[in-house]
Amino acid sequence: MKIAIVCYPTFGGSGVVATELGLELARRGHEIHFITYRQPVRLALLNPNVHYHEVNVPEYPLFHYQPYELALSSKLVDMVKLYNIELLHVHYAIPHAYAGYMAKQMLKSEGIKVPMVTTLHGTDITLVGNHPFYKTAVNFSINKSDIVTSVSQSLKDATYELFNVKKEIHVIPNFIELDKNLTDDTIPCRRSVMAKKEERIITHISNFRKVKRIPDIIKIFYKIQEQIPAKLMMVGDGPEKGKAEMLCQQLGIQDKVIFFGNSYEIDRILSYSDLFLLPSETESFGLAALEAMAWSVPVISSNSGGLPEVNFNGVSGYLSNVGDTDAMAENALKILIDDATLNKFKENALSVAKQFDIKNILPLYEALYRKALKIKQ
């Protein structure tokens, strides 16, 4: 199949999922065309089946905000015609499904029918999409998609609750590529760079937005380090980072916390981690937790959104109510207090992650693609 994938090219979960999906599809022989405004951060153009087309938005004094949707829909039309693309897979309802629908209509006027699969990832539904300014357009875009998927049952339920969606929503969970785990020979840094031998390594990775409850992470770690030697690795960047650094100084633990900023070394950091913290207000799925589990890192998380669908309570880690930092710290210490318990949770985390291996998930997308192509007929 010749498939166009439209996604955000940033460090966020939806862009990562879309990129990894496209790369695996290319390995299986499909011709994949990524169409976005910048090369996705995890996109490697070393496969002859992978192509990247940049969407350029020319500046014009008339526009206070440049019309990305217009540029994207026009680019989609051009690429479909130039490369005989058979199917659009857009990630995020807006602006991508909206632009995809407009492209479909323009192509239809020329006698070209291209089906569109829309994948809902989370904030496009629960936060941005539910805003009164956008809700009508999001509702329209979802209902005009040929096939709709969501990354969790929780997100599917929220979509039906918040919107007047008439389409069936297929749940296809996020995934992990377990085969890519690095060997010691390919990891230049060593655990000793981050922590002493006797210290447990606690990690958090996110975009440091309020929904991630960054202060809770610092509070949980503070209680952990009072009981056992530990270091905290904070990976990512965003509006809450500065406040987190100040809180560490106020608590006197700044020498036990490392702020990495956005990093391409996530796998290396996780390979030495003992525990992952994700106390978010909500997560549509919790891809960061799954990435940690794929490196045999147990997870302490909230029980919100799709997190219970990936972090199994008492198995791969523990779930607690949002904001209950005392319970999260207590559960963290249960895992970390001795090597035998920690190793058992590490084994369990990897075992759960294997259920979400891309080799298990990708055929679900391929089946829906085939279904979409039949709709085209």
Coordinates of C-alpha atoms in Angstrom, one line a residue:
M1 CA 0.0 0.0 0.0
K2 CA 1.0 3.6 -0.6
I3 CA 0.1 5.5 2.6
A4 CA 0.5 9.1 3.6
I5 CA 1.0 9.7 7.3
V6 CA 0.2 13.2 8.7
C7 CA 1.4 13.9 12.3
Y8 CA 3.0 16.4 14.5
P9 CA 6.8 16.1 14.2
T10 CA 7.6 16.9 17.8
F11 CA 8.7 14.9 20.9
G12 CA 5.0 14.3 21.9
G13 CA 3.5 10.8 22.0
S14 CA 1.3 11.1 19.0
G15 CA 4.2 12.1 16.7
V16 CA 6.4 9.2 18.1
V17 CA 3.6 6.7 17.6
A18 CA 2.9 7.9 14.0
T19 CA 6.6 7.8 13.1
E20 CA 7.3 4.4 14.6
L21 CA 4.2 3.0 12.9
G22 CA 5.3 4.4 9.5
L23 CA 8.8 3.0 9.8
E24 CA 7.5 -0.5 10.7
L25 CA 5.0 -0.3 7.8
A26 CA 7.9 0.6 5.5
R27 CA 9.9 -2.4 6.8
R28 CA 6.9 -4.6 5.8
G29 CA 7.1 -3.3 2.2
H30 CA 4.5 -0.5 2.3
E31 CA 5.4 2.9 0.7
I32 CA 5.1 5.5 3.4
H33 CA 5.0 9.3 2.9
F34 CA 5.3 11.5 6.0
I35 CA 3.7 14.9 5.4
T36 CA 4.2 17.6 8.0
Y37 CA 5.9 20.9 8.6
R38 CA 9.2 19.5 9.9
Q39 CA 11.0 16.1 9.8
P40 CA 9.7 14.1 12.8
V41 CA 12.3 13.7 15.5
R42 CA 12.4 9.9 15.3
L43 CA 12.3 9.7 11.5
A44 CA 15.3 8.0 9.9
L45 CA 15.2 8.3 6.1
L46 CA 17.4 5.2 5.5
N47 CA 14.6 3.0 4.0
P48 CA 13.8 3.3 0.3
N49 CA 10.1 3.0 1.2
V50 CA 10.1 6.1 3.5
H51 CA 9.6 9.6 2.1
Y52 CA 9.2 12.9 3.8
H53 CA 7.4 15.9 2.3
E54 CA 7.6 19.3 4.1
V55 CA 4.6 21.5 4.3
N56 CA 5.6 25.1 3.7
V57 CA 3.4 27.9 5.0
P58 CA 4.4 31.1 3.1
E59 CA 4.1 34.3 5.2
Y60 CA 1.6 36.8 3.9
P61 CA 0.9 40.2 5.7
L62 CA -2.8 39.7 5.4
F63 CA -2.8 36.7 7.8
H64 CA -2.2 37.3 11.5
Y65 CA -1.9 33.5 11.9
Q66 CA -0.6 31.6 8.9
P67 CA -3.2 29.1 7.5
Y68 CA -1.4 25.7 8.1
E69 CA -4.6 23.7 7.4
L70 CA -4.8 25.3 3.9
A71 CA -1.2 24.6 3.2
L72 CA -1.4 21.0 4.5
S73 CA -4.6 20.1 2.5
S74 CA -3.0 21.5 -0.7
K75 CA 0.2 19.5 0.0
L76 CA -1.8 16.4 0.5
V77 CA -3.6 16.8 -2.8
D78 CA -0.3 17.4 -4.6
M79 CA 1.4 14.4 -3.0
V80 CA -1.5 12.0 -3.6
K81 CA -1.5 12.9 -7.3
L82 CA 2.3 12.8 -7.7
Y83 CA 2.9 9.5 -5.9
N84 CA -0.5 7.8 -6.4
I85 CA -1.0 7.6 -2.7
E86 CA -3.9 5.2 -1.8
L87 CA -4.7 6.1 1.8
L88 CA -4.4 8.9 4.3
H89 CA -3.6 8.2 7.9
V90 CA -3.9 11.3 10.0
H91 CA -3.0 11.5 13.7
Y92 CA -4.9 14.1 15.7
A93 CA -8.4 15.3 14.8
I94 CA -7.4 18.9 14.3
P95 CA -5.9 20.2 12.2
H96 CA -5.0 17.0 10.5
A97 CA -8.4 15.3 10.0
Y98 CA -9.9 18.6 9.0
A99 CA -7.2 19.2 6.4
G100 CA -7.4 15.6 5.3
Y101 CA -11.2 16.0 4.6
M102 CA -10.6 19.1 2.6
A103 CA -7.9 17.3 0.6
K104 CA -10.3 14.4 0.0
Q105 CA -13.0 16.8 -1.4
M106 CA -10.5 18.5 -3.7
L107 CA -9.3 15.1 -5.0
K108 CA -12.9 13.9 -5.4
S109 CA -13.6 16.8 -7.7
E110 CA -10.9 15.4 -10.0
G111 CA -12.3 11.9 -9.8
I112 CA -9.7 10.6 -7.2
K113 CA -11.0 8.8 -4.2
V114 CA -8.7 8.4 -1.2
P115 CA -10.0 7.0 2.1
M116 CA -8.9 8.6 5.4
V117 CA -8.1 6.8 8.7
T118 CA -8.1 9.2 11.7
T119 CA -6.3 8.3 15.0
L120 CA -7.3 10.1 18.1
H121 CA -4.5 10.5 20.7
G122 CA -5.9 12.4 23.6
T123 CA -5.6 16.2 24.0
D124 CA -7.1 16.6 20.5
I125 CA -10.3 15.3 22.1
T126 CA -10.2 16.0 25.9
L127 CA -8.5 19.4 25.9
V128 CA -8.2 21.2 22.5
G129 CA -11.0 19.5 20.7
N130 CA -13.5 20.1 23.5
H131 CA -12.9 23.8 23.4
P132 CA -16.1 25.7 22.2
F133 CA -14.0 27.3 19.4
Y134 CA -13.0 24.0 17.9
K135 CA -15.7 21.5 19.0
T136 CA -17.9 21.8 15.9
A137 CA -14.9 21.3 13.5
V138 CA -13.6 18.3 15.5
N139 CA -17.0 16.7 15.6
F140 CA -17.3 17.2 11.8
S141 CA -13.8 15.9 11.1
I142 CA -14.3 12.7 13.1
N143 CA -17.6 11.9 11.5
K144 CA -16.3 12.6 8.0
S145 CA -13.3 10.2 8.5
D146 CA -13.7 6.8 6.8
I147 CA -12.3 4.9 9.8
V148 CA -11.6 6.2 13.3
T149 CA -9.3 4.7 15.9
S150 CA -8.3 5.7 19.5
V151 CA -5.3 4.7 21.5
S152 CA -7.3 3.5 24.5
Q153 CA -10.8 2.4 25.6
S154 CA -10.7 5.4 28.0
L155 CA -10.2 7.8 25.1
K156 CA -12.9 6.1 23.1
D157 CA -15.4 6.5 25.9
A158 CA -14.4 10.2 26.4
T159 CA -14.9 10.9 22.7
Y160 CA -18.4 9.5 22.7
E161 CA -19.2 11.4 25.9
L162 CA -17.9 14.8 24.6
F163 CA -18.9 14.6 21.0
N164 CA -21.8 13.6 18.8
V165 CA -19.8 10.9 17.0
K166 CA -21.8 8.6 14.7
K167 CA -18.7 6.6 13.6
E168 CA -17.5 3.4 15.1
I169 CA -14.2 4.0 17.0
H170 CA -11.8 1.1 16.9
V171 CA -9.4 0.8 19.9
I172 CA -5.8 0.1 18.8
P173 CA -3.4 0.7 21.7
N174 CA -0.1 2.4 21.4
F175 CA 2.9 0.1 21.0
I176 CA 6.6 -0.3 21.6
E177 CA 9.3 -1.7 19.4
L178 CA 11.0 -4.1 21.7
D179 CA 13.6 -5.3 19.2
K180 CA 15.4 -1.9 19.2
N181 CA 16.7 -2.2 22.8
L182 CA 20.4 -1.3 22.8
T183 CA 23.2 -3.5 23.8
D184 CA 26.0 -2.5 26.2
D185 CA 28.3 -2.0 23.2
T186 CA 26.1 0.7 21.8
I187 CA 25.6 2.6 25.0
P188 CA 28.5 5.1 25.4
C189 CA 27.5 6.3 28.9
R190 CA 27.5 4.2 32.0
R191 CA 25.2 4.0 35.0
S192 CA 28.0 5.6 37.2
V193 CA 27.6 8.8 35.2
M194 CA 24.1 9.3 36.7
A195 CA 24.2 7.7 40.1
K196 CA 26.4 5.8 42.6
K197 CA 26.1 2.1 42.7
E198 CA 24.0 2.0 45.9
E199 CA 21.6 4.7 44.6
R200 CA 18.3 3.8 42.9
I201 CA 17.6 5.7 39.7
I202 CA 14.1 7.2 39.4
T203 CA 13.0 8.7 36.1
H204 CA 10.3 10.9 34.6
I205 CA 9.9 11.8 30.9
S206 CA 7.3 14.3 29.6
N207 CA 6.7 17.7 28.1
F208 CA 6.5 19.3 31.6
R209 CA 2.9 20.6 31.2
K210 CA 0.6 21.1 34.1
V211 CA -1.3 17.9 33.3
K212 CA 1.8 16.0 34.2
R213 CA 1.7 17.2 37.8
I214 CA 5.5 17.9 37.9
P215 CA 5.5 19.1 41.5
D216 CA 4.0 15.7 42.5
I217 CA 7.1 14.0 41.0
I218 CA 9.4 16.1 43.1
K219 CA 7.3 15.4 46.3
I220 CA 7.3 11.7 45.6
F221 CA 11.0 11.6 45.1
Y222 CA 11.6 13.7 48.2
K223 CA 9.9 11.0 50.3
I224 CA 11.7 8.2 48.5
Q225 CA 15.2 9.7 49.1
E226 CA 14.4 10.2 52.8
Q227 CA 14.3 6.4 53.1
I228 CA 16.8 5.1 50.5
P229 CA 19.7 6.5 48.5
A230 CA 18.3 7.7 45.1
K231 CA 18.7 10.0 42.2
L232 CA 15.9 11.6 40.0
M233 CA 16.3 11.9 36.2
M234 CA 13.9 14.6 34.8
V235 CA 13.8 14.3 31.0
G236 CA 12.0 16.8 28.8
D237 CA 11.2 20.5 28.7
G238 CA 8.1 22.7 29.1
P239 CA 6.4 25.4 31.2
E240 CA 6.7 23.6 34.6
K241 CA 10.4 22.9 34.4
G242 CA 11.5 26.1 36.0
K243 CA 9.1 25.7 38.9
A244 CA 10.4 22.1 39.4
E245 CA 14.0 23.3 39.6
M246 CA 13.0 25.9 42.2
L247 CA 11.1 23.3 44.3
C248 CA 14.1 21.0 44.3
Q249 CA 16.2 23.9 45.7
Q250 CA 13.6 24.7 48.3
L251 CA 13.6 21.1 49.5
G252 CA 17.4 20.9 49.4
I253 CA 17.6 18.0 46.9
Q254 CA 19.0 19.9 43.9
D255 CA 22.1 17.8 44.0
K256 CA 20.0 14.6 43.7
V257 CA 18.0 15.7 40.7
I258 CA 19.3 15.9 37.1
F259 CA 17.3 18.0 34.5
F260 CA 18.2 16.8 31.0
G261 CA 15.9 18.9 28.9
N262 CA 14.6 17.3 25.6
S263 CA 16.9 14.4 24.9
Y264 CA 17.5 11.8 22.1
E265 CA 19.1 9.5 24.8
I266 CA 15.8 8.3 26.3
D267 CA 16.6 4.7 25.8
R268 CA 20.0 5.0 27.4
I269 CA 18.5 6.7 30.4
L270 CA 15.8 4.2 30.8
S271 CA 18.2 1.3 30.4
Y272 CA 19.7 2.2 33.8
S273 CA 16.5 3.3 35.5
D274 CA 14.9 1.4 38.5
L275 CA 11.5 3.1 38.6
F276 CA 9.4 5.5 36.4
L277 CA 7.1 8.1 37.8
L278 CA 3.9 9.3 35.9
P279 CA 1.4 10.9 38.3
S280 CA -0.4 12.7 35.6
E281 CA -3.8 14.4 35.9
T282 CA -4.8 12.3 32.9
E283 CA -3.2 10.3 30.2
S284 CA -5.0 9.0 27.1
F285 CA -2.7 6.0 27.1
G286 CA 0.6 6.6 28.8
L287 CA 3.2 5.9 26.1
A288 CA 6.0 7.1 28.3
A289 CA 5.1 4.4 30.9
L290 CA 5.1 1.7 28.2
E291 CA 8.5 2.8 26.9
A292 CA 9.9 2.5 30.5
M293 CA 8.3 -0.9 30.9
A294 CA 9.9 -2.1 27.7
W295 CA 13.3 -1.4 29.4
S296 CA 12.1 -3.5 32.4
V297 CA 11.3 -0.4 34.5
P298 CA 8.3 -0.6 36.8
V299 CA 5.9 2.3 36.9
I300 CA 4.3 4.3 39.7
S301 CA 1.4 6.2 38.1
S302 CA -2.0 7.7 38.7
N303 CA -5.1 5.7 37.9
S304 CA -6.4 8.3 35.4
G305 CA -7.4 7.9 31.8
G306 CA -5.8 5.0 29.9
L307 CA -3.1 4.3 32.5
P308 CA -4.8 1.3 34.0
E309 CA -4.9 -0.2 30.5
V310 CA -1.0 -0.3 30.3
N311 CA 0.2 -0.2 33.9
F312 CA -1.2 -3.2 35.7
N313 CA -1.6 -2.5 39.4
G314 CA 0.6 -4.7 41.6
V315 CA 2.2 -6.3 38.6
S316 CA 4.1 -3.8 36.4
G317 CA 3.9 -1.2 39.1
Y318 CA 1.2 0.5 41.2
L319 CA -1.7 2.8 40.5
S320 CA -2.9 5.6 42.9
N321 CA -5.5 8.4 42.9
V322 CA -4.4 11.6 41.3
G323 CA -2.5 13.8 43.8
D324 CA -2.0 11.1 46.4
T325 CA 1.8 11.5 46.6
D326 CA 1.9 9.7 50.0
A327 CA 0.5 6.5 48.5
M328 CA 2.7 6.8 45.4
A329 CA 5.9 7.2 47.5
E330 CA 4.8 4.3 49.7
N331 CA 4.3 2.1 46.7
A332 CA 7.6 3.2 45.2
L333 CA 9.4 2.1 48.4
K334 CA 7.6 -1.2 48.3
I335 CA 9.3 -1.9 44.9
L336 CA 12.7 -0.3 45.6
I337 CA 13.3 -1.5 49.2
D338 CA 15.1 -4.7 48.2
D339 CA 16.7 -6.2 45.1
A340 CA 14.5 -9.3 45.0
T341 CA 11.2 -7.3 44.9
L342 CA 12.6 -4.8 42.4
N343 CA 13.8 -7.5 40.1
K344 CA 10.4 -9.2 40.2
F345 CA 8.7 -6.0 39.2
K346 CA 11.2 -5.4 36.5
E347 CA 10.4 -8.8 35.0
N348 CA 6.7 -8.2 35.2
A349 CA 7.1 -4.8 33.6
L350 CA 8.8 -6.3 30.6
S351 CA 6.3 -9.1 30.4
V352 CA 3.4 -6.6 30.2
A353 CA 5.2 -4.5 27.6
K354 CA 5.6 -7.5 25.3
Q355 CA 1.8 -7.5 24.9
F356 CA 2.1 -4.1 23.3
D357 CA 5.0 -5.1 20.9
I358 CA 4.5 -3.4 17.5
K359 CA 4.5 -6.8 15.9
N360 CA 1.2 -7.5 17.7
I361 CA -0.3 -4.1 17.1
L362 CA 0.7 -3.3 13.5
P363 CA -1.5 -6.0 11.9
L364 CA -4.5 -4.3 13.5
Y365 CA -3.8 -1.2 11.6
E366 CA -3.1 -3.1 8.3
A367 CA -6.6 -4.8 8.7
L368 CA -8.3 -1.4 9.0
Y369 CA -6.3 -0.1 6.0
R370 CA -7.6 -2.9 3.9
K371 CA -11.1 -2.2 5.2
A372 CA -10.7 1.5 4.3
L373 CA -9.6 0.6 0.8
K374 CA -12.7 -1.5 0.3
I375 CA -14.8 1.6 1.3
K376 CA -13.0 3.4 -1.4
Q377 CA -14.3 0.9 -4.0

